[in-house]
XYZ file of C-alpha atoms in Angstrom:
369
model
C 152.083 39.808 101.982
C 150.072 36.573 102.516
C 147.584 36.719 105.354
C 147.365 33.888 107.950
C 143.427 34.314 108.077
C 142.911 33.694 104.408
C 140.848 30.441 104.755
C 138.383 32.368 106.973
C 137.868 35.487 104.799
C 134.321 36.396 104.337
C 134.728 39.763 102.445
C 135.792 40.165 98.855
C 139.111 41.596 97.807
C 138.788 45.358 98.171
C 142.233 46.348 96.648
C 141.677 49.746 95.003
C 141.795 50.473 91.330
C 140.848 53.417 89.199
C 137.162 52.495 89.255
C 136.957 50.845 92.579
C 138.363 53.434 94.890
C 139.458 52.972 98.580
C 137.652 55.290 101.021
C 140.723 56.430 102.972
C 140.609 58.831 106.022
C 141.753 61.757 103.671
C 139.207 60.948 100.898
C 138.884 58.422 98.067
C 142.060 56.898 96.768
C 142.486 55.585 93.301
C 145.286 53.277 92.108
C 146.421 53.015 88.447
C 148.215 50.012 87.215
C 151.397 50.544 85.132
C 152.496 47.133 83.961
C 156.358 47.056 84.229
C 156.164 50.579 85.697
C 156.173 52.118 82.277
C 154.562 55.419 81.649
C 154.801 57.737 78.745
C 155.559 61.386 79.363
C 152.201 62.664 78.101
C 150.327 60.262 80.453
C 152.425 61.323 83.354
C 151.413 64.875 82.621
C 147.782 63.839 82.792
C 148.273 62.157 86.184
C 150.029 65.170 87.491
C 147.139 67.464 86.451
C 144.623 65.035 87.848
C 146.473 65.108 91.241
C 146.638 68.824 91.231
C 142.985 69.516 90.309
C 141.096 66.510 91.601
C 143.162 65.008 94.384
C 145.492 66.158 97.229
C 148.287 67.264 94.993
C 150.486 64.153 95.366
C 151.167 61.125 93.235
C 152.264 58.112 95.307
C 154.423 55.313 94.016
C 153.506 51.840 95.287
C 155.713 48.898 96.098
C 154.665 47.235 92.756
C 155.739 50.172 90.470
C 152.135 51.487 90.122
C 150.747 54.957 91.101
C 147.959 56.263 93.214
C 146.265 59.566 93.887
C 144.633 60.309 97.234
C 141.904 62.839 98.254
C 139.555 62.491 95.366
C 136.810 64.096 97.338
C 134.114 66.457 96.256
C 133.382 67.465 92.532
C 135.613 68.217 89.749
C 136.013 71.811 88.700
C 133.602 72.853 86.038
C 129.922 73.274 85.305
C 128.942 69.548 85.387
C 129.599 68.885 89.083
C 130.923 65.360 88.357
C 132.439 63.564 91.443
C 136.188 63.972 91.467
C 136.744 60.319 91.524
C 134.564 59.694 88.497
C 136.378 62.549 86.652
C 139.669 61.015 87.621
C 138.746 57.728 85.947
C 137.465 59.471 82.829
C 140.614 61.462 82.485
C 143.081 58.607 82.808
C 140.878 56.370 80.579
C 141.109 59.082 77.814
C 144.874 59.169 78.244
C 145.157 55.386 77.608
C 145.852 54.483 81.184
C 142.755 52.319 81.660
C 142.761 49.856 78.641
C 140.410 47.472 80.325
C 137.523 48.284 82.730
C 137.059 44.514 83.550
C 140.728 43.691 84.204
C 142.093 47.023 85.486
C 142.705 45.840 89.146
C 144.524 42.614 88.015
C 147.050 44.146 85.670
C 149.730 43.748 88.364
C 152.916 43.122 86.513
C 156.389 44.044 87.738
C 159.640 43.876 85.822
C 163.173 45.180 85.823
C 163.268 48.835 84.631
C 166.261 47.825 82.708
C 164.733 44.873 80.835
C 162.901 44.494 77.554
C 159.323 45.495 77.677
C 158.077 43.249 74.896
C 157.127 40.406 77.380
C 155.426 42.871 79.732
C 153.293 44.315 76.924
C 152.396 40.875 75.597
C 151.513 39.637 79.134
C 149.246 42.623 79.753
C 147.580 42.288 76.403
C 146.877 38.550 76.851
C 145.876 39.008 80.449
C 143.164 41.369 79.473
C 142.112 39.087 76.626
C 141.184 36.171 78.912
C 137.736 37.096 80.500
C 138.016 34.563 83.340
C 141.239 36.241 84.639
C 139.186 39.336 85.590
C 138.193 37.226 88.694
C 141.890 37.344 89.946
C 142.326 39.042 93.388
C 143.712 42.487 93.075
C 146.790 41.374 95.064
C 147.806 38.650 92.620
C 151.256 39.533 91.235
C 153.013 38.631 87.991
C 156.760 39.244 87.558
C 158.934 39.295 84.389
C 162.351 38.458 85.981
C 162.759 37.769 89.669
C 162.855 41.035 91.595
C 162.581 39.301 94.921
C 158.928 40.476 95.573
C 157.448 37.060 96.151
C 155.285 37.285 93.068
C 152.688 34.659 92.538
C 153.864 33.812 88.984
C 157.322 34.778 87.741
C 159.043 34.085 84.510
C 162.815 34.207 84.870
C 165.660 32.758 82.835
C 163.416 30.274 80.952
C 161.896 29.043 84.268
C 158.410 29.433 85.752
C 158.301 30.210 89.482
C 155.295 29.967 91.683
C 155.389 31.977 94.913
C 159.152 31.909 94.520
C 159.485 28.045 93.987
C 160.666 26.623 90.731
C 157.675 24.864 89.059
C 159.942 22.328 87.397
C 159.022 23.496 83.918
C 161.376 24.894 81.264
C 159.593 27.582 79.301
C 161.000 29.100 76.112
C 160.395 32.854 75.711
C 157.618 32.350 73.112
C 155.624 30.365 75.620
C 156.260 32.563 78.665
C 153.005 34.477 78.547
C 150.763 31.423 77.907
C 152.453 29.558 80.756
C 152.226 32.454 83.251
C 148.441 32.878 82.441
C 147.817 29.218 82.523
C 149.408 29.159 86.156
C 146.993 32.034 87.044
C 143.962 30.082 85.719
C 145.107 26.982 87.678
C 145.100 29.146 90.829
C 141.567 30.354 90.179
C 140.384 26.774 89.812
C 141.887 25.748 93.230
C 141.303 28.859 95.269
C 138.344 29.542 97.714
C 139.059 32.649 99.773
C 142.771 32.856 99.038
C 144.368 35.984 97.393
C 147.811 34.675 96.774
C 149.303 31.315 95.757
C 151.341 31.345 99.033
C 148.025 31.336 100.946
C 146.793 28.264 99.134
C 147.558 25.011 100.877
C 150.519 23.393 98.937
C 149.713 26.014 96.291
C 152.967 25.888 94.311
C 153.047 22.184 94.275
C 149.349 21.669 93.172
C 149.561 24.423 90.476
C 152.937 22.961 89.158
C 151.317 19.570 88.950
C 148.350 20.985 87.015
C 150.889 22.337 84.422
C 152.773 19.199 84.262
C 155.640 20.142 86.490
C 156.648 19.605 90.125
C 157.495 22.441 92.595
C 161.073 22.541 93.756
C 162.999 24.815 96.022
C 162.704 28.610 96.431
C 165.103 30.236 93.972
C 167.031 33.127 95.410
C 166.411 36.376 93.532
C 169.417 38.147 91.960
C 170.435 41.534 93.316
C 168.824 44.542 91.665
C 170.341 47.843 91.111
C 168.422 50.178 93.418
C 170.884 53.035 94.242
C 170.290 56.342 92.627
C 172.606 57.699 90.102
C 173.991 56.752 86.689
C 173.391 53.040 85.856
C 174.897 50.931 83.250
C 172.142 49.161 81.571
C 172.605 45.261 80.960
C 171.989 45.605 77.311
C 174.384 48.510 76.934
C 174.064 52.197 77.344
C 173.265 54.345 80.357
C 170.312 55.079 82.509
C 169.732 57.480 85.326
C 167.743 56.340 88.492
C 166.426 58.700 91.067
C 164.882 58.023 94.477
C 161.510 59.708 95.097
C 161.504 60.715 98.793
C 158.950 58.768 100.745
C 157.403 57.674 97.346
C 155.626 61.057 96.855
C 155.719 63.131 93.720
C 154.276 66.640 93.439
C 152.559 67.631 90.180
C 155.578 69.929 89.532
C 158.020 67.112 89.945
C 156.009 64.814 87.648
C 156.023 67.525 84.951
C 159.781 67.955 85.387
C 160.272 64.197 84.954
C 158.043 64.116 81.861
C 160.176 66.891 80.380
C 163.326 64.712 80.455
C 162.191 61.768 78.341
C 159.344 60.435 76.166
C 158.992 57.549 78.619
C 160.024 56.658 82.178
C 159.776 53.597 84.356
C 158.673 53.618 88.107
C 160.070 50.738 90.078
C 158.911 48.719 93.110
C 161.646 50.390 95.209
C 160.039 53.828 94.563
C 162.543 55.080 92.131
C 162.124 56.621 88.690
C 164.355 55.331 85.739
C 165.125 57.313 82.644
C 166.697 54.967 80.124
C 169.010 55.046 77.180
C 170.320 58.611 78.007
C 172.899 60.261 75.805
C 173.752 62.851 78.303
C 173.355 61.295 81.791
C 174.641 64.268 83.736
C 172.015 66.585 82.173
C 169.199 64.027 83.081
C 170.646 63.547 86.582
C 170.840 67.279 87.141
C 167.371 67.746 85.882
C 165.985 65.115 88.357
C 167.957 66.502 91.220
C 166.850 70.056 90.395
C 163.172 68.780 90.697
C 163.875 67.493 94.324
C 164.594 63.819 93.492
C 167.529 61.971 94.958
C 170.363 61.074 92.586
C 173.206 60.766 95.028
C 173.706 57.345 96.579
C 175.172 59.044 99.692
C 171.940 60.886 100.521
C 170.416 60.133 103.864
C 167.105 59.609 102.061
C 168.504 56.260 100.656
C 166.733 53.344 102.502
C 164.124 55.340 104.229
C 160.467 54.426 103.845
C 157.205 55.042 105.574
C 153.640 54.037 105.701
C 150.726 56.450 104.993
C 150.348 57.544 108.564
C 148.180 60.515 109.585
C 146.083 62.122 108.184
C 145.553 59.510 105.514
C 145.083 56.436 107.761
C 142.633 56.170 110.642
C 144.804 53.456 112.412
C 147.894 55.674 112.467
C 149.066 57.190 115.720
C 151.576 59.693 114.097
C 152.245 61.631 111.078
C 155.117 59.278 110.156
C 156.076 60.970 106.811
C 156.574 64.319 108.652
C 158.588 62.637 111.446
C 160.669 60.620 108.947
C 161.461 63.762 107.029
C 162.610 65.532 110.113
C 164.814 62.480 111.038
C 166.388 62.463 107.546
C 167.151 66.129 107.610
C 169.197 65.573 110.769
C 171.222 62.862 109.194
C 174.429 63.323 107.090
C 174.663 59.895 105.397
C 172.540 56.901 104.657
C 171.704 54.605 107.542
C 173.623 51.342 107.824
C 170.426 49.366 107.200
C 167.044 50.489 105.749
C 164.822 52.331 108.096
C 160.966 52.109 107.858
C 158.565 54.258 109.787
C 155.250 52.814 110.705
C 152.078 54.577 112.113
C 150.757 51.459 114.040
C 151.518 47.873 114.684
C 150.372 46.822 111.371
C 153.556 48.112 109.680
C 152.247 48.548 106.295
C 154.835 48.822 103.587
C 157.614 47.131 105.646
C 160.368 46.180 103.281
C 161.775 42.700 103.185
C 165.143 41.785 104.823
C 167.022 43.561 107.589
C 165.133 46.661 108.532
C 165.433 49.268 111.440
C 161.832 49.849 112.418
C 160.397 52.955 114.024
C 156.914 52.071 115.219
C 154.534 54.693 116.408
C 152.864 54.147 119.805
C 150.731 56.337 122.056
C 153.944 57.369 123.780
C 156.127 58.075 120.848
C 158.213 55.736 118.670
C 159.480 52.318 119.617
C 162.655 51.267 117.730
C 163.070 47.643 116.717
C 165.466 45.670 114.589
C 169.264 45.983 113.808
């Protein structure tokens, strides 16, 4: 989310990547960008093995459909004594998950898991081909289709959106990628310490003007199919969507997912989607057997949590353990989403109406509807 202190920033953007890790309380954390959330089964298996042998044994899904591995401390197994974080980067690069060392932190592209990936692939390819765009902050976000994530630059239904506002420019599909990247370059020319277009004073209007348009109103995002289960794809056919409880996959679960399809998609709402399935019940059963949620009536639906202890030094509680205990005592989904926070920063808080469980020194304080 945009930060109110953006004009006073003195430190560079430290958003983690696969090469620039974050030194978390439980060890180095590496984040791997998956444009559009797309990952092949063979690459998912590599990630699973890396998490098992180099990290803490968990793959985390992020709110942008990316993945991260924590606890990359010490050295990798073997005679060479290579640091675990260095070995992780080498292994994912060899698997094809690190196509650009210069642009790897800025490959932030979200898209509907049910949409065509051609634009995603083209945007990723052309983004990496413009050297200057390597200077984008790691929090800058592109979106193919409006998913309601307040992306910096969105292409949706032939329109360009800047921080959610219509840029007043009609863009045919063949010009979509160039228009989106031109907007990103305009942001770089105008920014000083800002990381997002919404942080830049009159950012949407100034960038729209630079592109020959005029910023209009915020366009409401269409609803997205987020519930787990069998989903009808807009283009025809069926998909299966499964919720990953608290956005954490074990290596065993990742291998089980990889065994169900040649390619899957992770979503910003921490689900995994298997598309174009001929036998949805077989796929749904396979995901459920792996411990993922495929029943929309599950009490896991709508429950999220920040990292909490032991991964965050600011946290006052092990919110994941507490959220898990709470879910196990429920028999149905809560009326509104429930988010568990380890401190007042409330990292990962979803947008919209949310019941908040905020850890304090004296237990949890409940806020919201």
